[in-house]
mmCIF file of C-alpha atoms in Angstrom:
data_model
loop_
_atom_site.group_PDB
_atom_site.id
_atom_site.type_symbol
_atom_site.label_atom_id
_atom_site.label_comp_id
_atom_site.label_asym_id
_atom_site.label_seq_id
_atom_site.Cartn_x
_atom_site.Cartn_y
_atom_site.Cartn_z
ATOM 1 C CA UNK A 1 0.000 0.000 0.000
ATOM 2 C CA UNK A 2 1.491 3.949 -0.438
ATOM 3 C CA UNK A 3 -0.120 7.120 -0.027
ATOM 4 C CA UNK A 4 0.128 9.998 -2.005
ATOM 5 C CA UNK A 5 0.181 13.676 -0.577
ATOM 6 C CA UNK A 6 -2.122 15.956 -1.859
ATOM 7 C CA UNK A 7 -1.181 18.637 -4.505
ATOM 8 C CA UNK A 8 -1.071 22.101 -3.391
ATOM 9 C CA UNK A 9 -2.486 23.424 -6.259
ATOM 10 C CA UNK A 10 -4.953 26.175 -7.696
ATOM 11 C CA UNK A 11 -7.792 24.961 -9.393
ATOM 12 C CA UNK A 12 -10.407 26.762 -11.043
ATOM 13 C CA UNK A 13 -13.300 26.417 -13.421
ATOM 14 C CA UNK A 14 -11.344 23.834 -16.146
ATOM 15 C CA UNK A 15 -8.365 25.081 -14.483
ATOM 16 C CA UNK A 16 -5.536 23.154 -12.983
ATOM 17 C CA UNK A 17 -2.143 25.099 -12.238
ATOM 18 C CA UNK A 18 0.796 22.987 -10.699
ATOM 19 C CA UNK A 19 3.336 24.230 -8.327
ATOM 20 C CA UNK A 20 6.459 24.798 -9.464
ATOM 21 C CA UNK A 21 9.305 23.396 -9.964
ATOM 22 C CA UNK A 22 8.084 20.342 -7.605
ATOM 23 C CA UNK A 23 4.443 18.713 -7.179
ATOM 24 C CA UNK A 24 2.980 15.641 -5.560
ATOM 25 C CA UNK A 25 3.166 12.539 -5.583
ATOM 26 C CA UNK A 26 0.345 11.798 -7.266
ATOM 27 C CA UNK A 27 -0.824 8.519 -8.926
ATOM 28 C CA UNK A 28 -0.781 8.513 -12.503
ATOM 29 C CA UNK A 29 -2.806 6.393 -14.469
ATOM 30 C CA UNK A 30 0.260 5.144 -17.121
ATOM 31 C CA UNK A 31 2.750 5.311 -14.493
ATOM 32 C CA UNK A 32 2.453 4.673 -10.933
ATOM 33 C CA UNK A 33 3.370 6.553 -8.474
ATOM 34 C CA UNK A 34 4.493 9.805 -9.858
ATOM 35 C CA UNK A 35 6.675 12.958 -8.495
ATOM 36 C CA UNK A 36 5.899 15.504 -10.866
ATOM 37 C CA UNK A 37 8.637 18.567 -12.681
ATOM 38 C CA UNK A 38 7.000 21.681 -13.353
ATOM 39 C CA UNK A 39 9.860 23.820 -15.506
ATOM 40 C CA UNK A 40 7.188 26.206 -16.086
ATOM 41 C CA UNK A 41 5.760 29.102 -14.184
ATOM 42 C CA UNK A 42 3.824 28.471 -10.947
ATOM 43 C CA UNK A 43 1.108 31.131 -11.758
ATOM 44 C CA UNK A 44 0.130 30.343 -15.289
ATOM 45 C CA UNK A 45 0.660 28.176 -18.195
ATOM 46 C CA UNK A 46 3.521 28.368 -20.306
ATOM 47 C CA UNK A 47 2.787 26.030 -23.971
ATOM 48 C CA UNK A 48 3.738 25.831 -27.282
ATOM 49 C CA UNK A 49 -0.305 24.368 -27.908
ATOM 50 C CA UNK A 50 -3.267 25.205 -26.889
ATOM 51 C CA UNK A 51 -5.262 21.877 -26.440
ATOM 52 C CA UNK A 52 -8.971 22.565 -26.257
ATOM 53 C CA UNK A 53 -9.029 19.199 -23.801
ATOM 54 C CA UNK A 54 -5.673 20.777 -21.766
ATOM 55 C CA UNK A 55 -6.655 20.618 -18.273
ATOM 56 C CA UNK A 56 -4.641 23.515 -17.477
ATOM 57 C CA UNK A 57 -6.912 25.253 -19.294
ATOM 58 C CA UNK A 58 -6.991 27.614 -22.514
ATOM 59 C CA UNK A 59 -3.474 29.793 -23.042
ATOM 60 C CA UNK A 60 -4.977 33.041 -23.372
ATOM 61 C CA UNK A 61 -6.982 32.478 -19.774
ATOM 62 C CA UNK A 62 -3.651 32.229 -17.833
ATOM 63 C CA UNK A 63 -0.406 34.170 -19.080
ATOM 64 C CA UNK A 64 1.961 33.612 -16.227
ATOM 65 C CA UNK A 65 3.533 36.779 -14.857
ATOM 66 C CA UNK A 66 6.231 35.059 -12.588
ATOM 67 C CA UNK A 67 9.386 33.262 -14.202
ATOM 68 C CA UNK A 68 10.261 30.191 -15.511
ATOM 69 C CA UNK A 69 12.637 28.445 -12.483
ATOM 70 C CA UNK A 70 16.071 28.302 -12.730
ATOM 71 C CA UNK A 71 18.244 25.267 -13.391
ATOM 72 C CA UNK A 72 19.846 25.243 -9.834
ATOM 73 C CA UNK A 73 16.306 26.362 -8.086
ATOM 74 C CA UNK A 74 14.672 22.997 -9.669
ATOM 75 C CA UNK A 75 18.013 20.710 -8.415
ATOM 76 C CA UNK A 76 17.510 21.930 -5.115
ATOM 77 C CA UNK A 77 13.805 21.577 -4.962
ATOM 78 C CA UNK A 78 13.808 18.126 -6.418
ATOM 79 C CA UNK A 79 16.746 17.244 -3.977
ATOM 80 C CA UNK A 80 15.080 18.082 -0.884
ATOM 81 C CA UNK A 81 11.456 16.188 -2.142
ATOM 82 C CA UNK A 82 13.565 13.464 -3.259
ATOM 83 C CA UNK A 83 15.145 13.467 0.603
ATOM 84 C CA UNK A 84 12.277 13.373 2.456
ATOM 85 C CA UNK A 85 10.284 10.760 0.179
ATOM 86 C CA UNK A 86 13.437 8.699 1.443
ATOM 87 C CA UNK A 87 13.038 8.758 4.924
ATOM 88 C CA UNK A 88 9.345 9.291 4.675
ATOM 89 C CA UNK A 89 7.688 7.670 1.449
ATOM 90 C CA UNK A 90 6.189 7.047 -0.776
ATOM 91 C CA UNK A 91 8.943 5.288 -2.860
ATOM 92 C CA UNK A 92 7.834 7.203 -6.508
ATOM 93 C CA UNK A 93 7.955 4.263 -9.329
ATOM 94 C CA UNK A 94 8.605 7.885 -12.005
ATOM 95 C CA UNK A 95 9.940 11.329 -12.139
ATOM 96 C CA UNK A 96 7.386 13.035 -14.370
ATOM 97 C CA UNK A 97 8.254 15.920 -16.415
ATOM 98 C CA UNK A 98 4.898 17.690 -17.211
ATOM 99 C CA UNK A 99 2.786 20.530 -15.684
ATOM 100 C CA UNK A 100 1.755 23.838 -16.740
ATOM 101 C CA UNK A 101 2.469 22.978 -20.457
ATOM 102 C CA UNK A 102 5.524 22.224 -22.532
ATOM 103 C CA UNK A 103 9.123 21.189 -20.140
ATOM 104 C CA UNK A 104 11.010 21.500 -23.381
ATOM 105 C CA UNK A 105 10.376 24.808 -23.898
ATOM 106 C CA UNK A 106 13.320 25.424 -20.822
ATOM 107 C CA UNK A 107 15.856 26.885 -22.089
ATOM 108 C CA UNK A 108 17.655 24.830 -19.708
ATOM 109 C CA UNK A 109 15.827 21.510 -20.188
ATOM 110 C CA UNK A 110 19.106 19.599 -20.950
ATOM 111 C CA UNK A 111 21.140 20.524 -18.050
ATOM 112 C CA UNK A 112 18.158 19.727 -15.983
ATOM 113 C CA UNK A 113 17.628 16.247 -17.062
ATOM 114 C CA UNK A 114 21.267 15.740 -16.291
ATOM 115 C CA UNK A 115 20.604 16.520 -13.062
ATOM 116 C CA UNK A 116 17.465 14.560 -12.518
ATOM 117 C CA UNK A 117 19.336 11.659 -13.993
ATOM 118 C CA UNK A 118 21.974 12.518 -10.944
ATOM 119 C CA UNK A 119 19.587 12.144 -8.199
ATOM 120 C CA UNK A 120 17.944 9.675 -9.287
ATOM 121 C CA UNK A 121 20.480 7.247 -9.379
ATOM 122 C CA UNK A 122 21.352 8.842 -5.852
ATOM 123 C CA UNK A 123 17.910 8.185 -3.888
ATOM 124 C CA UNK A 124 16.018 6.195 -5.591
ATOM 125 C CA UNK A 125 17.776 4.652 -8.580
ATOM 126 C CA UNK A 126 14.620 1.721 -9.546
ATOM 127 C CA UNK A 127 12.321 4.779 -10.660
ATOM 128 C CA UNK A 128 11.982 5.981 -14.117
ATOM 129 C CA UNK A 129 12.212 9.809 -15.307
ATOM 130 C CA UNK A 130 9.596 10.442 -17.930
ATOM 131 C CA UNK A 131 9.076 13.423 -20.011
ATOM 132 C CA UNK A 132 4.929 13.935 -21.542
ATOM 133 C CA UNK A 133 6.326 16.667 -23.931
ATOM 134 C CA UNK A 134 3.987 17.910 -27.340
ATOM 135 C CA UNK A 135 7.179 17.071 -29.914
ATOM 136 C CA UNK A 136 7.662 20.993 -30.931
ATOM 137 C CA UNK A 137 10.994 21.109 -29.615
ATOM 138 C CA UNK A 138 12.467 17.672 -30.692
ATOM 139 C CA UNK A 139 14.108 19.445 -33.754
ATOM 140 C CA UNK A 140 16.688 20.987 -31.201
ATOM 141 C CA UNK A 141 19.657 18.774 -30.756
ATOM 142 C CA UNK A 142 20.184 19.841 -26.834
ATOM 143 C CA UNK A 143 16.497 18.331 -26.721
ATOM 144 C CA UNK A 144 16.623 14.981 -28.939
ATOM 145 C CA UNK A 145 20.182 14.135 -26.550
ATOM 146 C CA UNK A 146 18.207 15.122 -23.092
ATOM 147 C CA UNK A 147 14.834 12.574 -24.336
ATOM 148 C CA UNK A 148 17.613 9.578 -25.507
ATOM 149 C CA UNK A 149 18.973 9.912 -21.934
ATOM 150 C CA UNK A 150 15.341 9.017 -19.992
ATOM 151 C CA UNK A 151 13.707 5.965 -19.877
ATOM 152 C CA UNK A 152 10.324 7.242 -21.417
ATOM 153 C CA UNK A 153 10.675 9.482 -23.775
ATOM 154 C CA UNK A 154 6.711 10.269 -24.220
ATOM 155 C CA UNK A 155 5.614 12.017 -27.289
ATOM 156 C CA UNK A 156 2.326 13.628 -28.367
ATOM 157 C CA UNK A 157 0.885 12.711 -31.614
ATOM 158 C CA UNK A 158 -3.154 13.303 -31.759
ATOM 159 C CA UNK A 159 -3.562 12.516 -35.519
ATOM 160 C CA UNK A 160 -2.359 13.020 -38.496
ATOM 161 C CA UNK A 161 -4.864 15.206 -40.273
ATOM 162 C CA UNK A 162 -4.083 18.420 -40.441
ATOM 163 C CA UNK A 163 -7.661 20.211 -40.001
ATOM 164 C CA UNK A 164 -7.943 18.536 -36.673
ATOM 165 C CA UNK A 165 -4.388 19.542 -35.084
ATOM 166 C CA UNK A 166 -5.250 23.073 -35.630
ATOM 167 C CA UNK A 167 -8.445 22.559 -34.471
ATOM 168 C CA UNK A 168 -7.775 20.538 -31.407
ATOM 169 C CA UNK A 169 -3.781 20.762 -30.731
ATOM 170 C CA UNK A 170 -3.622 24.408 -32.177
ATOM 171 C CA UNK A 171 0.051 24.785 -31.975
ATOM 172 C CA UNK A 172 0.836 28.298 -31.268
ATOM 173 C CA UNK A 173 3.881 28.384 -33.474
ATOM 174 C CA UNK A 174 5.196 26.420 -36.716
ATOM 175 C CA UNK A 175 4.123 22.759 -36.193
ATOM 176 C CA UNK A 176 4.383 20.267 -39.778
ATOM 177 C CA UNK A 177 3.101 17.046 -38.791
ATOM 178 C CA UNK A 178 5.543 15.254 -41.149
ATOM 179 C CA UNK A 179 8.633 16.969 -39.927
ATOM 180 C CA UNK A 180 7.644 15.861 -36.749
ATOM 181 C CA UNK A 181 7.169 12.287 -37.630
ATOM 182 C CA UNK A 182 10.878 12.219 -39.900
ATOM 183 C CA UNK A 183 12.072 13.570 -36.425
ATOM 184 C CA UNK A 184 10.362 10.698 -34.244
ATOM 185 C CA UNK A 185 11.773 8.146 -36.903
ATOM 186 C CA UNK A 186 15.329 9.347 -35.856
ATOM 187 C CA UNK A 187 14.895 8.038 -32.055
ATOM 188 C CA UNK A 188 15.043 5.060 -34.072
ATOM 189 C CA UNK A 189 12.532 3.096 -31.712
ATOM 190 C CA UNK A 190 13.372 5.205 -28.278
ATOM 191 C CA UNK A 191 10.191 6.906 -27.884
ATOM 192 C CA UNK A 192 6.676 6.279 -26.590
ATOM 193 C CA UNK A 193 3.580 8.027 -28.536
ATOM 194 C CA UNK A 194 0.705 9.050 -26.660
ATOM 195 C CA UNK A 195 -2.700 9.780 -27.973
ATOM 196 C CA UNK A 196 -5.471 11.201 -27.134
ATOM 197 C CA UNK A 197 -8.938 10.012 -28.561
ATOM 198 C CA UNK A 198 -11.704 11.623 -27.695
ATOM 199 C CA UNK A 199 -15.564 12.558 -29.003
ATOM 200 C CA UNK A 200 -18.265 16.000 -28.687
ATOM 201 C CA UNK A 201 -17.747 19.218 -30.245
ATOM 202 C CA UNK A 202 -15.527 22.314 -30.694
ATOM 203 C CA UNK A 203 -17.534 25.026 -31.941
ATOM 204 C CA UNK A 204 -20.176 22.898 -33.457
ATOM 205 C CA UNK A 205 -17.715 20.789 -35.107
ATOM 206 C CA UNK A 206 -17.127 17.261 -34.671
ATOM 207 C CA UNK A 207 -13.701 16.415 -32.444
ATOM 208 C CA UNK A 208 -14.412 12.742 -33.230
ATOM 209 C CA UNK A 209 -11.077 11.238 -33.801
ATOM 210 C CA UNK A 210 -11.906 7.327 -33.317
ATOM 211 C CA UNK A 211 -13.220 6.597 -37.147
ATOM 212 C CA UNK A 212 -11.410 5.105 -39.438
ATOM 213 C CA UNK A 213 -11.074 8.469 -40.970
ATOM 214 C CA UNK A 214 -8.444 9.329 -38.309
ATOM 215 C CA UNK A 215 -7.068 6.073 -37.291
ATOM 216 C CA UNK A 216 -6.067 4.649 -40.068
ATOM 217 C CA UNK A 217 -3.406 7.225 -41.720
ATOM 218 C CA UNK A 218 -2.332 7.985 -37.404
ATOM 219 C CA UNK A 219 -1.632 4.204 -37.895
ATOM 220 C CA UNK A 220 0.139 4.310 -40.389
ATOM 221 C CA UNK A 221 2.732 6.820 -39.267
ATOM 222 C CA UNK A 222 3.004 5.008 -36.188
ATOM 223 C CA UNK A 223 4.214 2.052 -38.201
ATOM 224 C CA UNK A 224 6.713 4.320 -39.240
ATOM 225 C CA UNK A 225 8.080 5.480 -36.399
ATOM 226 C CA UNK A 226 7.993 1.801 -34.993
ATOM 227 C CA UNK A 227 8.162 3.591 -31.436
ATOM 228 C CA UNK A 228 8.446 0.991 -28.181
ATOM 229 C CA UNK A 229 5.215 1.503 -27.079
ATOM 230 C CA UNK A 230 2.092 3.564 -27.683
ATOM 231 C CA UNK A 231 -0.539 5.144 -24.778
ATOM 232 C CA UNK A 232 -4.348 5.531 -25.815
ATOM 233 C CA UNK A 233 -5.879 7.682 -23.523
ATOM 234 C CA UNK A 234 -8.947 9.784 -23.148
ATOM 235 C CA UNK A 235 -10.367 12.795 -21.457
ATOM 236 C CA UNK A 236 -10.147 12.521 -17.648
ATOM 237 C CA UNK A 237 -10.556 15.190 -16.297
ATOM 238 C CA UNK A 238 -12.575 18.441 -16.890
ATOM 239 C CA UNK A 239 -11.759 20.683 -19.971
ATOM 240 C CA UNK A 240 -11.825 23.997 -20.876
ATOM 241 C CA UNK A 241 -14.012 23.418 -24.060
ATOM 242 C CA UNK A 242 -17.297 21.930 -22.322
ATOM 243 C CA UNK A 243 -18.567 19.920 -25.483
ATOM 244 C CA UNK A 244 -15.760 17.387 -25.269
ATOM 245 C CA UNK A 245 -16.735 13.863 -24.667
ATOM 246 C CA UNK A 246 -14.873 10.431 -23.521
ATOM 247 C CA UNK A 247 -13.940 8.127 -26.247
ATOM 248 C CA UNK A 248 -15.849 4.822 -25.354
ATOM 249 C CA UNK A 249 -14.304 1.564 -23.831
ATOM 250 C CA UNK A 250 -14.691 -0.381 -26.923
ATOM 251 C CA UNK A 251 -13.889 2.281 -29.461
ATOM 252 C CA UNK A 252 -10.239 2.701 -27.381
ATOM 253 C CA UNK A 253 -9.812 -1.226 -27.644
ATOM 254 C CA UNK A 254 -10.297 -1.497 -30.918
ATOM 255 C CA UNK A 255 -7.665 0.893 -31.834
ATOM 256 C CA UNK A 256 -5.484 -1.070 -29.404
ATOM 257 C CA UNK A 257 -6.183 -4.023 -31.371
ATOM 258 C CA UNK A 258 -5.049 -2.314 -34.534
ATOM 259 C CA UNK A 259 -1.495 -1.257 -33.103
ATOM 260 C CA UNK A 260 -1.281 -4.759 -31.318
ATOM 261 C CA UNK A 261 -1.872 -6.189 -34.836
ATOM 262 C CA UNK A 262 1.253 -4.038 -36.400
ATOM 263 C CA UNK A 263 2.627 -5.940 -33.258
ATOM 264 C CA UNK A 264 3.694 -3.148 -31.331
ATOM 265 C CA UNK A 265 3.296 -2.705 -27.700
ATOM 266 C CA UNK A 266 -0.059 -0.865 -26.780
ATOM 267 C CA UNK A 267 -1.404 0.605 -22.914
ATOM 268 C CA UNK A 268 -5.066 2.178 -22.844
ATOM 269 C CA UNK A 269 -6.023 4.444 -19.855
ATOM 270 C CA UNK A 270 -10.058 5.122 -20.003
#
């Protein structure tokens, strides 16, 4: 049995904000017990998309006026958590990179992993460091060298139709699907996709990405980038656009099927 502590953090309508740099444990549904790395700022959200399922809300809603934490202020912090989980518990089973939107986006992400790397293997060296990280930054070598040092190396990749990323992703900044699938393909295997199926409306349009319509060419490049694993997921939590819906039990296995069939390892969190 382990407990987990309760987050400190604000949450409003839609709204979740994470401390910063350091929250939790909390359990995760992929990965267990899970200490969670916010790089970004403690009063906002800091992201490179603006996911109309993020549960940190809608970009525009929370521009963060405090700034992002330094290198050596996020090795301390994680030191001292990482301390007293030791003598206290829980035992974490991952170190989570995620929070108030993209961790790549640090300009000090590398360094940072170093360090994580560092104290892990000092306090608790069976756990896993994961990053959940959108792909925009992957094209950066100081970034593709920090995600080939982690042991889950989690990558976003929704779909591959164009129409819906900018409807549902909305990147904020350049984002070409097949750049960012020739830069998966060069982990050569090292990298978990995650994806995120889901039903309702945006704006009276359909966010239905569980037909065939949508599955079937997001196969396809997953073939491609032959990752180690893939994570279906769907909405868990409330979002900022209310019209969203939960993909269905059996419409989540049946895409599971179709990666298990291409005979690579599939997880589904409903």
């Amino acid at each position: 049995m382990y407990f987990c502590t309760v987050i400190n953090r604000k949450i409003t309508m839609s709204t979740v904000i994470y401390p910063s740099p350091i929250f939790g444990p909390v359990h995760s549904r992929r990965l267990g017990v899970s200490l969670g790395i916010n790089l970004l700022p403690e009063d906002g959200k800091f992201c490179s998309f603006d996911c109309i399922y993020c549960e940190c809300g809608f970009n525009k809603d929370h521009r963060p006026k405090k700034k992002l934490p330094a290198r050596e202020q996020v090795r301390e912090a994680l030191e001292a958590r990482l301390l007293d989980m030791q003598q206290n518990g829980p035992k974490p089973d991952v170190l989570t990179f995620a929070g108030n939107g993209e961790p790549t986006a640090h300009p000090e992400f590398a360094g940072i992993i170093d360090d994580t790397l560092a104290l892990r293997d000092k306090y608790f060296p069976q756990a896993k460091v994961s990053v959940l990280s959108n792909s925009t930054f992957i094209h950066k070598a100081e970034v593709f060298k920090a995600l080939n040092k982690i042991d889950n190396n989690i990558l976003k990749l929704d779909t591959v139709n164009v129409d819906y990323i900018n409807k549902v992703d909305r990147p904020t900044g350049h984002y070409d699907v097949n750049e960012i699938i020739e830069e998966m393909k060069a982990f050569k295997g090292n990298l978990i996709i995650q994806t995120m199926f889901m039903k309702g409306e945006s704006q009276g349009k359909s966010v239905d990405n569980t037909t065939d319509e949508y599955v079937l060419p997001w196969l396809e490049a997953v073939k491609e980038i032959a990752p180690r694993q893939v994570m279906i997921y769907t909405i868990d939590r409330e979002t900022p656009d209310h019209d969203l819906k939960k993909a269905a039990h059996e419409e989540l296995d049946r895409i599971a099927e179709l990666v298990k069939e291409a005979n690579i390892p599939v997880s589904v969190s409903y």
